[in-house]
PDB file of C-alpha atoms in Angstrom:
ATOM      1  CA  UNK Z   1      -9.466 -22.940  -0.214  1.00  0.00           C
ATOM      2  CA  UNK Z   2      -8.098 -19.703   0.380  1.00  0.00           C
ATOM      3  CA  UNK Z   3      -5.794 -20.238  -2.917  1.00  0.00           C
ATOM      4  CA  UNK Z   4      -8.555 -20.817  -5.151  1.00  0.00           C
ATOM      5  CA  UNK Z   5     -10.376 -17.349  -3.772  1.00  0.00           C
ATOM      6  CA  UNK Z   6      -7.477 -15.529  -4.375  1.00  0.00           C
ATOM      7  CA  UNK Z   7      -7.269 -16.992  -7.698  1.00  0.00           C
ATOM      8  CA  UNK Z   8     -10.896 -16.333  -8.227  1.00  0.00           C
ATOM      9  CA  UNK Z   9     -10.549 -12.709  -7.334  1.00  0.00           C
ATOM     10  CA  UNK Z  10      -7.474 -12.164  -9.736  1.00  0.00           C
ATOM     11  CA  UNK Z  11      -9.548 -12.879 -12.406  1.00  0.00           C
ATOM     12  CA  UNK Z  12     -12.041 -10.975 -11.195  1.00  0.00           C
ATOM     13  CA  UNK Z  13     -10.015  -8.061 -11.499  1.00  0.00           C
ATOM     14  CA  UNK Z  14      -9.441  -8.247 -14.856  1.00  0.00           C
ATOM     15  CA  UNK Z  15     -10.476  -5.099 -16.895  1.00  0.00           C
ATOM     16  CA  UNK Z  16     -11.645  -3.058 -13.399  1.00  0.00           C
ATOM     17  CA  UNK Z  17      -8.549  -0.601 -13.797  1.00  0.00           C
ATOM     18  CA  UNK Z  18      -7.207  -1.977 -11.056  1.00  0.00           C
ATOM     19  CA  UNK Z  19      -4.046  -2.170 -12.873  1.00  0.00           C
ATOM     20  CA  UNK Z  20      -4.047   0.947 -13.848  1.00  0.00           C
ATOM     21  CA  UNK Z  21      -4.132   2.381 -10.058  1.00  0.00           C
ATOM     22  CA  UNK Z  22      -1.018  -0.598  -9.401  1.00  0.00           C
ATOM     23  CA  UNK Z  23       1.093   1.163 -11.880  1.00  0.00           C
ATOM     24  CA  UNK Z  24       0.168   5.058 -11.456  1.00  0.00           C
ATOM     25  CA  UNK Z  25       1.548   5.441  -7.755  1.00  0.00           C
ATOM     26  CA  UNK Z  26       5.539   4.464  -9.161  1.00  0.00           C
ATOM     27  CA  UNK Z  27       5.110   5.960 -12.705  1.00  0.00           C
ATOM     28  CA  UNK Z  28       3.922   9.200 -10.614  1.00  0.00           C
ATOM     29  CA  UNK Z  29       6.486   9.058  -7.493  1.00  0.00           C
ATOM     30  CA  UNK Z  30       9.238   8.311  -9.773  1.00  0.00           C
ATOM     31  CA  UNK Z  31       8.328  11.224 -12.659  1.00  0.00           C
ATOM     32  CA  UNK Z  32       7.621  13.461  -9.493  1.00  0.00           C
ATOM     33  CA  UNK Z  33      11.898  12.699  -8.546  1.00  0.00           C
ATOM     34  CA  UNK Z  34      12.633  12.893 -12.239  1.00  0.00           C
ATOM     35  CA  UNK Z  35      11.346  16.633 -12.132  1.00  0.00           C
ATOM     36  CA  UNK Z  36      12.815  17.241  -8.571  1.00  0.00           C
ATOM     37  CA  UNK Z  37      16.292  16.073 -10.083  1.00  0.00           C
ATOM     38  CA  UNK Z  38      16.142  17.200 -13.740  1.00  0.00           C
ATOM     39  CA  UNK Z  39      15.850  20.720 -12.484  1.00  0.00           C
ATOM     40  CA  UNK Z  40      17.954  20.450  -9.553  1.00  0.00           C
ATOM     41  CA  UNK Z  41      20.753  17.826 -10.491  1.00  0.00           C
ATOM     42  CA  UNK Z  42      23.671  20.297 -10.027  1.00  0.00           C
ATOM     43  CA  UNK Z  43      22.796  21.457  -6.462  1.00  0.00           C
ATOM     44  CA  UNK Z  44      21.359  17.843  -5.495  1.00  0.00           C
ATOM     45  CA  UNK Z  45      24.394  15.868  -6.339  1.00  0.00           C
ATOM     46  CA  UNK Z  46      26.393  18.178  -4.218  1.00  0.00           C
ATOM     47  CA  UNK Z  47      24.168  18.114  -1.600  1.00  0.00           C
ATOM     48  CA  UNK Z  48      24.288  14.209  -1.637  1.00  0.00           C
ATOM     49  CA  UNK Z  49      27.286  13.476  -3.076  1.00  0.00           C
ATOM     50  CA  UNK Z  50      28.662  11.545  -0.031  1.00  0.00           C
ATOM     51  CA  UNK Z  51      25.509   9.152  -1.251  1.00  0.00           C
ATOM     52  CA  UNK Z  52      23.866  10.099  -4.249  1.00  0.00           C
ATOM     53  CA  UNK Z  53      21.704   6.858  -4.295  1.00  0.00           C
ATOM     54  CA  UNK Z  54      20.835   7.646  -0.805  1.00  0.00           C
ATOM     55  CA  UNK Z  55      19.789  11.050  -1.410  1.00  0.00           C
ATOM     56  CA  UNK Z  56      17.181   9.778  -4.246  1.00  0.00           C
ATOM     57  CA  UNK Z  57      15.458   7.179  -2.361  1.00  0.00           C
ATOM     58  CA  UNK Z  58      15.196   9.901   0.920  1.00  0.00           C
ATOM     59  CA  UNK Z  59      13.656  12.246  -1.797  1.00  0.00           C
ATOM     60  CA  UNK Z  60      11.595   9.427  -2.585  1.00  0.00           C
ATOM     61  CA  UNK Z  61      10.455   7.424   0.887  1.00  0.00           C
ATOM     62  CA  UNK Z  62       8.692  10.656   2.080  1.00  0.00           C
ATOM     63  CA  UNK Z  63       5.727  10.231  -0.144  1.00  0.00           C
ATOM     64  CA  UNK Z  64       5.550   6.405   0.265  1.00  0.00           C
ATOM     65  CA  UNK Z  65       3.214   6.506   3.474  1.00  0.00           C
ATOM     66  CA  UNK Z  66       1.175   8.609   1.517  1.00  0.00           C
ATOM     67  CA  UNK Z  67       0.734   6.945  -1.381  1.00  0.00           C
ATOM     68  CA  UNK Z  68       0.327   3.355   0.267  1.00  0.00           C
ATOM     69  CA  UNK Z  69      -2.652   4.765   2.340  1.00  0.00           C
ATOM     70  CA  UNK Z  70      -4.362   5.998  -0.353  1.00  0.00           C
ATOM     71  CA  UNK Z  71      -4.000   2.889  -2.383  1.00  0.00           C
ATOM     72  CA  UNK Z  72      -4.345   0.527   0.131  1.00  0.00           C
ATOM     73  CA  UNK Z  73      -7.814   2.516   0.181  1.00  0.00           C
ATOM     74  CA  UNK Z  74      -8.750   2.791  -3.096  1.00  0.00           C
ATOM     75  CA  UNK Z  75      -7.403  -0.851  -4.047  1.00  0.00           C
ATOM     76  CA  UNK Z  76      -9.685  -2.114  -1.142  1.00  0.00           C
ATOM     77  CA  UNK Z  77     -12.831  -0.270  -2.242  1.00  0.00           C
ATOM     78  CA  UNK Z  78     -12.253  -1.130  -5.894  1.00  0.00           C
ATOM     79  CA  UNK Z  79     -11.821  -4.916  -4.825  1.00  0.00           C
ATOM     80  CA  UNK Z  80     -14.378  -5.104  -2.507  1.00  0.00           C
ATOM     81  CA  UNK Z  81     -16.994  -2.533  -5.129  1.00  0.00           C
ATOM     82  CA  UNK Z  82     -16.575  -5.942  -7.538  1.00  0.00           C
ATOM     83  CA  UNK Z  83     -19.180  -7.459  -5.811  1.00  0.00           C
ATOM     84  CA  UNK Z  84     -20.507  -4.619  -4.310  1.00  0.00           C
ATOM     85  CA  UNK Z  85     -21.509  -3.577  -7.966  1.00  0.00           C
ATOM     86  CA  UNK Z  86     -22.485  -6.791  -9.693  1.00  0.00           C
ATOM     87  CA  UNK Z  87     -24.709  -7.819  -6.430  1.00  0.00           C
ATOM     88  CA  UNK Z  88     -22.773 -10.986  -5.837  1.00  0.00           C
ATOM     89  CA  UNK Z  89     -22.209 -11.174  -2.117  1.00  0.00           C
ATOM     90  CA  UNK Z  90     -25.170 -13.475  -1.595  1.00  0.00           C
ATOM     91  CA  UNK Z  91     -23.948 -15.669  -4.455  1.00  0.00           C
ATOM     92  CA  UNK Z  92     -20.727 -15.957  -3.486  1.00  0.00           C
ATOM     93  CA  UNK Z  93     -21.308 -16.369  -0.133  1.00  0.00           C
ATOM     94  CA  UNK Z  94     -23.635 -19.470  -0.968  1.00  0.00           C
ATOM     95  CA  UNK Z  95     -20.512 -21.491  -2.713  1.00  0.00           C
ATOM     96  CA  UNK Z  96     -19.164 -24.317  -0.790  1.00  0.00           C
ATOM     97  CA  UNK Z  97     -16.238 -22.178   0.289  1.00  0.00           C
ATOM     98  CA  UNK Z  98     -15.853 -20.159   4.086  1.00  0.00           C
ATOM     99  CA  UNK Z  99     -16.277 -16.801   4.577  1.00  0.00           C
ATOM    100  CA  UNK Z 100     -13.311 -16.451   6.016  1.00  0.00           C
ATOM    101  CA  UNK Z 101     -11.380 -17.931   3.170  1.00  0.00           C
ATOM    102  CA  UNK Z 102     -13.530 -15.106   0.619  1.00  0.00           C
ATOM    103  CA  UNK Z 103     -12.371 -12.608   2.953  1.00  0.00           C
ATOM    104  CA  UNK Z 104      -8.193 -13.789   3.377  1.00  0.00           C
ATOM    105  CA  UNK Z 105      -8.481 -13.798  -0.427  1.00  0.00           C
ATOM    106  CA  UNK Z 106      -9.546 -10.639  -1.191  1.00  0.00           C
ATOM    107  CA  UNK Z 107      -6.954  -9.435   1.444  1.00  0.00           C
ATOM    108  CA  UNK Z 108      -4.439 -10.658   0.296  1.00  0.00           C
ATOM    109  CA  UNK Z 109      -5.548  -9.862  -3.603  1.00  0.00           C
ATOM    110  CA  UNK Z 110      -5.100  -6.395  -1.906  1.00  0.00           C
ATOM    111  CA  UNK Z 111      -1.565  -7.200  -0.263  1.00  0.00           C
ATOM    112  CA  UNK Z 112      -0.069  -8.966  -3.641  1.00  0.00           C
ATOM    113  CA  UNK Z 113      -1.105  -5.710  -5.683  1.00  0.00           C
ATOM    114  CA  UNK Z 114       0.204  -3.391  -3.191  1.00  0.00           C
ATOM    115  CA  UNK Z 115       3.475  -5.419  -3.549  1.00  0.00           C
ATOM    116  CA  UNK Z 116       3.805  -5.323  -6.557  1.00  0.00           C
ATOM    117  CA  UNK Z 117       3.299  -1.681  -7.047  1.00  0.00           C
ATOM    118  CA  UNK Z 118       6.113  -1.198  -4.361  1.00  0.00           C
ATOM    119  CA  UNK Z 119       8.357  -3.264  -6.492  1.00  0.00           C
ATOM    120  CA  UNK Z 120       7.780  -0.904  -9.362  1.00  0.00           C
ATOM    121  CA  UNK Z 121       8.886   1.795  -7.624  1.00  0.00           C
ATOM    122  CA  UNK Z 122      12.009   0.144  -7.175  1.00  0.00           C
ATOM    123  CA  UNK Z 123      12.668  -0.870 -10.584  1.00  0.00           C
ATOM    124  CA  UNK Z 124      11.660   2.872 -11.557  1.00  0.00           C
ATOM    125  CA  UNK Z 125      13.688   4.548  -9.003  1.00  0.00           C
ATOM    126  CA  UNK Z 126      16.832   2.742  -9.852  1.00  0.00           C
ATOM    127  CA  UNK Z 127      16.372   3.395 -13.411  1.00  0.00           C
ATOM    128  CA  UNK Z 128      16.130   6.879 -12.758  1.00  0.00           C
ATOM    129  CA  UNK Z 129      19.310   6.784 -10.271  1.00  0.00           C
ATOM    130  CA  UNK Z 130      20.902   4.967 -13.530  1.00  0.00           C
ATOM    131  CA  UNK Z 131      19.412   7.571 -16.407  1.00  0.00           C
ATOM    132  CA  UNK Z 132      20.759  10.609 -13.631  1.00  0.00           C
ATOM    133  CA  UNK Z 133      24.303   9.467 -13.582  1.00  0.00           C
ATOM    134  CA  UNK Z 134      24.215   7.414 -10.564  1.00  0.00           C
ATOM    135  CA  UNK Z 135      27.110   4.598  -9.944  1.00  0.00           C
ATOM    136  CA  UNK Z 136      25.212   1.581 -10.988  1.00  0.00           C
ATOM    137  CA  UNK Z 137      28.094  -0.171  -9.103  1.00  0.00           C
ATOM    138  CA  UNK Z 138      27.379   1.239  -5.930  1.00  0.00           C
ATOM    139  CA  UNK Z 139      23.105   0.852  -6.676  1.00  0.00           C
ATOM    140  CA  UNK Z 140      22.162   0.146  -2.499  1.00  0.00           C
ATOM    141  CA  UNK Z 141      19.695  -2.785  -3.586  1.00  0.00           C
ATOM    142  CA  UNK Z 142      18.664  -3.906  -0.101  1.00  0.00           C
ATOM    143  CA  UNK Z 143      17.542  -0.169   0.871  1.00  0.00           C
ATOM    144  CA  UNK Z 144      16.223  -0.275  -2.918  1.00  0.00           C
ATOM    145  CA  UNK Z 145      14.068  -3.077  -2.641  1.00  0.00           C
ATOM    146  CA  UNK Z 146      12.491  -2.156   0.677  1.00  0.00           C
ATOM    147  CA  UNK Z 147      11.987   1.297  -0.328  1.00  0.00           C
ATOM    148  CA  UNK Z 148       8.016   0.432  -0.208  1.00  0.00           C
ATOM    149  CA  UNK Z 149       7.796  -2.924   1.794  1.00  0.00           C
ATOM    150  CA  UNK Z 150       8.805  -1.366   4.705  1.00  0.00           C
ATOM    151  CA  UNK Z 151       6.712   1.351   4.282  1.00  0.00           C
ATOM    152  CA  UNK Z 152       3.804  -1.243   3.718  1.00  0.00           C
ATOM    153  CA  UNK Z 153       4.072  -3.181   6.676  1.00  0.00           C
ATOM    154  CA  UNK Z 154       4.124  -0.112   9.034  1.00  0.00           C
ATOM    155  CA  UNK Z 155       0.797   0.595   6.796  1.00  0.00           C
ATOM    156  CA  UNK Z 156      -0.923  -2.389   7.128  1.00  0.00           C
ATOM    157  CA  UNK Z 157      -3.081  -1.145   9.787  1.00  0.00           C
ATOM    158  CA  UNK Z 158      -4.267   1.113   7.315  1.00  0.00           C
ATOM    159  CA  UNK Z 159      -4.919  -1.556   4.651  1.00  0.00           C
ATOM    160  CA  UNK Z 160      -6.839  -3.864   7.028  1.00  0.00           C
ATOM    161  CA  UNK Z 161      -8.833  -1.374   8.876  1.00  0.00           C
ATOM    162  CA  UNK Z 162     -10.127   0.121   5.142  1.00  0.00           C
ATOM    163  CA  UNK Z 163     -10.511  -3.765   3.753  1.00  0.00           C
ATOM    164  CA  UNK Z 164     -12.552  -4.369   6.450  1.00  0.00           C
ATOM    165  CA  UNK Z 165     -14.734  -0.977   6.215  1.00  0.00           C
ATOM    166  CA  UNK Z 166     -14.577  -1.453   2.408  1.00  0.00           C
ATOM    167  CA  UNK Z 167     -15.819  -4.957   2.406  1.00  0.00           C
ATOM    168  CA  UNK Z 168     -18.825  -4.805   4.916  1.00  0.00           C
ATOM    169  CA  UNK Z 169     -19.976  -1.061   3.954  1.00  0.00           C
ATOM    170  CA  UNK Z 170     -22.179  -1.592   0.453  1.00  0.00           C
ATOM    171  CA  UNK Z 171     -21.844   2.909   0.984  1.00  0.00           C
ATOM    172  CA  UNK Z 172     -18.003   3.271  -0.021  1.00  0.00           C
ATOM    173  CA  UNK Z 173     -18.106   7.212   0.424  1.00  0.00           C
ATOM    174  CA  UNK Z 174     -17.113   6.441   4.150  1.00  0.00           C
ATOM    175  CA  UNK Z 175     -14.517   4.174   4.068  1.00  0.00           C
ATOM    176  CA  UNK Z 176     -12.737   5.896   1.274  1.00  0.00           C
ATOM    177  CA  UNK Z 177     -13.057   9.131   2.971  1.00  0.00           C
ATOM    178  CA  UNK Z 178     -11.805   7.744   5.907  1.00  0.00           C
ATOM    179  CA  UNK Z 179      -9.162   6.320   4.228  1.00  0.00           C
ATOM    180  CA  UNK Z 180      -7.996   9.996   2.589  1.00  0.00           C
ATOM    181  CA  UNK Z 181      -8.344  11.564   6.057  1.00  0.00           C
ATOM    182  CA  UNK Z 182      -6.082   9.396   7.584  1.00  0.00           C
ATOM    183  CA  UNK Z 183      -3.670   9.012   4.350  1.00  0.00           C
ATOM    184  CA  UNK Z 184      -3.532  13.415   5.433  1.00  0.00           C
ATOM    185  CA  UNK Z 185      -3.086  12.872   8.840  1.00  0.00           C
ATOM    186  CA  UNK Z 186      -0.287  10.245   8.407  1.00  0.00           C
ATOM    187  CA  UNK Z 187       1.515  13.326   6.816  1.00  0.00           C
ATOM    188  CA  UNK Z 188       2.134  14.988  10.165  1.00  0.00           C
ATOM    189  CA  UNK Z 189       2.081  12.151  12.282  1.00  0.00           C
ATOM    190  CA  UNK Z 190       5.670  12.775  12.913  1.00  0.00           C
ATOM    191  CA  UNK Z 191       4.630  16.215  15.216  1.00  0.00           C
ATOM    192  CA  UNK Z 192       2.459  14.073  17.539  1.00  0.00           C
ATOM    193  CA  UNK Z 193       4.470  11.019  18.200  1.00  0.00           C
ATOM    194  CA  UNK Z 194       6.534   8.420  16.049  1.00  0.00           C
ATOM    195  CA  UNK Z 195       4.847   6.024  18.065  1.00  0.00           C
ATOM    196  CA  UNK Z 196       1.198   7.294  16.773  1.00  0.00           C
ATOM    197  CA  UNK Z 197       0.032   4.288  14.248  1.00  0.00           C
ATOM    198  CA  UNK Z 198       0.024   6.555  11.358  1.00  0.00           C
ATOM    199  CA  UNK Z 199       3.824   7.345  11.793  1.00  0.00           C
ATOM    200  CA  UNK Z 200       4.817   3.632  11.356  1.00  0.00           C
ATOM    201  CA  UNK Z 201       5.030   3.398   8.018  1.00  0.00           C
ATOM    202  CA  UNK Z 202       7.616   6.091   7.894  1.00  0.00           C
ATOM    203  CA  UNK Z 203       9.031   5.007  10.999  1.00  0.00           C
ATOM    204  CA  UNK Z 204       9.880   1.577   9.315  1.00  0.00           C
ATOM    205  CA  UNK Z 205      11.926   3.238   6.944  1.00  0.00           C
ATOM    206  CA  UNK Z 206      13.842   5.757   8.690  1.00  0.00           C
ATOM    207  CA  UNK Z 207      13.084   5.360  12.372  1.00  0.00           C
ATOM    208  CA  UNK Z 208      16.039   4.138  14.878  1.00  0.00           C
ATOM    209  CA  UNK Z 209      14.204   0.763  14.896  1.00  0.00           C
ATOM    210  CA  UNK Z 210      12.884   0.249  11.142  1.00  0.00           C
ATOM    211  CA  UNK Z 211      12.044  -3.631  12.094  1.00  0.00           C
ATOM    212  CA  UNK Z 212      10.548  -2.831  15.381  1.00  0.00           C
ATOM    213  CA  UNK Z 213       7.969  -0.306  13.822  1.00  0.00           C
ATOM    214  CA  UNK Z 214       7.601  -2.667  10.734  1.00  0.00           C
ATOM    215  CA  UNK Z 215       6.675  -5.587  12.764  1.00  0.00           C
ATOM    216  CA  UNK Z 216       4.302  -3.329  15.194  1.00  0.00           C
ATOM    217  CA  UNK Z 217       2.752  -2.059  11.970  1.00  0.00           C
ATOM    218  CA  UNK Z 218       2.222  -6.075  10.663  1.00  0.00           C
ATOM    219  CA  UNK Z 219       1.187  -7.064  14.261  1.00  0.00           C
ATOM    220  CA  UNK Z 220      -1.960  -4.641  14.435  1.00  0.00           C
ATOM    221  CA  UNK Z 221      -2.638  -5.316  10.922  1.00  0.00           C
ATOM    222  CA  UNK Z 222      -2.955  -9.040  11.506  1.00  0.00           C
ATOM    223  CA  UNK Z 223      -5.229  -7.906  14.746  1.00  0.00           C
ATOM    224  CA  UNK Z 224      -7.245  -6.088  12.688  1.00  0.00           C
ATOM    225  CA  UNK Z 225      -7.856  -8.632   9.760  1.00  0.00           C
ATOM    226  CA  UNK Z 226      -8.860 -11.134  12.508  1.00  0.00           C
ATOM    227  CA  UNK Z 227     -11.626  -8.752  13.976  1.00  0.00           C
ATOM    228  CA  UNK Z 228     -12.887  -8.042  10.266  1.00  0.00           C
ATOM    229  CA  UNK Z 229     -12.670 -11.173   9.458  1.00  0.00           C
ATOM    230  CA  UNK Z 230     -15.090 -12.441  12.616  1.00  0.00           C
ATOM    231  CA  UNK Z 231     -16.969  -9.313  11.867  1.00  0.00           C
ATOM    232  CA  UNK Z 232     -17.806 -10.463   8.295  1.00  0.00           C
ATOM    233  CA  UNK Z 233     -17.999 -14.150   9.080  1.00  0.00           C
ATOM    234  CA  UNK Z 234     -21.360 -13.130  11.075  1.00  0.00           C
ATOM    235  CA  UNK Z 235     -22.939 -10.281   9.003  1.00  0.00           C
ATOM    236  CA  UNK Z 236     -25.257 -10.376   6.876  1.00  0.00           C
ATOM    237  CA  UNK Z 237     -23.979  -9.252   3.559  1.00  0.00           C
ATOM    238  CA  UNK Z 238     -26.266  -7.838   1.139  1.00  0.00           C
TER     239      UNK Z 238
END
């Protein structure tokens, strides 16, 4: 049941420019290290040249968190604004299918694109390591691959809490503001604590324990799907 929402929303999401927003956050990181290195190459491959590959996804990583909270909040208001727009949470609602399986769709509609946009930024990054120079022997592919799945799961909090506010709120100015205050704050999250929620998606990339802040980061996410999801199983959505 859950399949065929998630199915259902997919091609709902056809010609929203959803697709657009999956594809602008690694076009833009990756041009953004292709400027940083074009003008720098010289000084950055001495700096890194114990690990050039290294050096490019570090150069990289610290604008992940950033851009996976603001997605994760846009992606969720433009997914949940579908019906928002067109009026359709009564009809949909009225289909022989559960609430809860409308709303694990949509999530994970939201989790798939966010995926995929971090797998992007993988392919983009290494073909930038590749177009700088880079040994494409010596390309770190596990560190590569999680560049922005890591990242994600420390920011799933994030993601659920704005699905959730996205989803119930017909009035999107809140959540999304919400969601671009706490994309800022996440930026100096570091000062206050690595342990404060908004310093776990970094924290699953470059923290002593990567998996430990990772799986915190995918253990209050799930927490706070499940009270959304109870929370929108009993309101009335207009």
């Amino acid at each position: 049941m859950t399949g065929r929402a998630l199915f259902s929303d997919w091609l709902k999401i056809r010609g929203k420019g959803i697709w657009f927003l999956v594809f602008l956050a690694p076009i833009g990181l990756t041009a953004m290290q292709a400027l940083n290195f074009g003008l720098r190459l010289d000084y950055l491959k001495e700096q890194y040249a114990a690990d050039l590959w290294g050096g490019l996804l570090e150069n990289v990583v610290m604008f992940v968190p950033l851009a996976l909270m603001l997605g994760a909040t846009v992606l969720s208001s433009m997914i949940a604004g579908v019906e928002h727009e067109q009026g359709s949470w009564k009809q949909l609602l009225a289909m022989p299918i559960s609430r809860t399986a409308v709303y694990t769709g949509k999530f994970l509609l939201a989790c798939v694109l966010l995926i995929i946009s971090c797998l992007l930024l993988t392919a983009g990054i290494v073909v930038l390591g590749l177009v700088l120079g880079f040994d494409a022997g010596s390309i770190p592919w596990g560190q590569a691959i999680t560049l922005g799945l890591m990242p994600l799961a420390g920011a799933l909090p994030v993601l659920s809490l704005e699905f959730w506010l996205t989803t119930v709120s017909k009035n999107q100015a809140l959540p999304v503001t919400l969601g671009i205050v706490l994309a800022i704050v996440g930026l100096f999250s570091l000062s206050l604590s690595p342990y404060f929620p908004l310093a776990w998606s970094l924290m699953a990339w470059s923290g002593p324990n990567p998996l430990m802040f990772a799986g915190m980061g995918i253990g209050a996410g799930l927490l706070i799907l499940l009270l959304g999801m109870v929370h929108f199983s009993r309101k009335d959505v207009a």
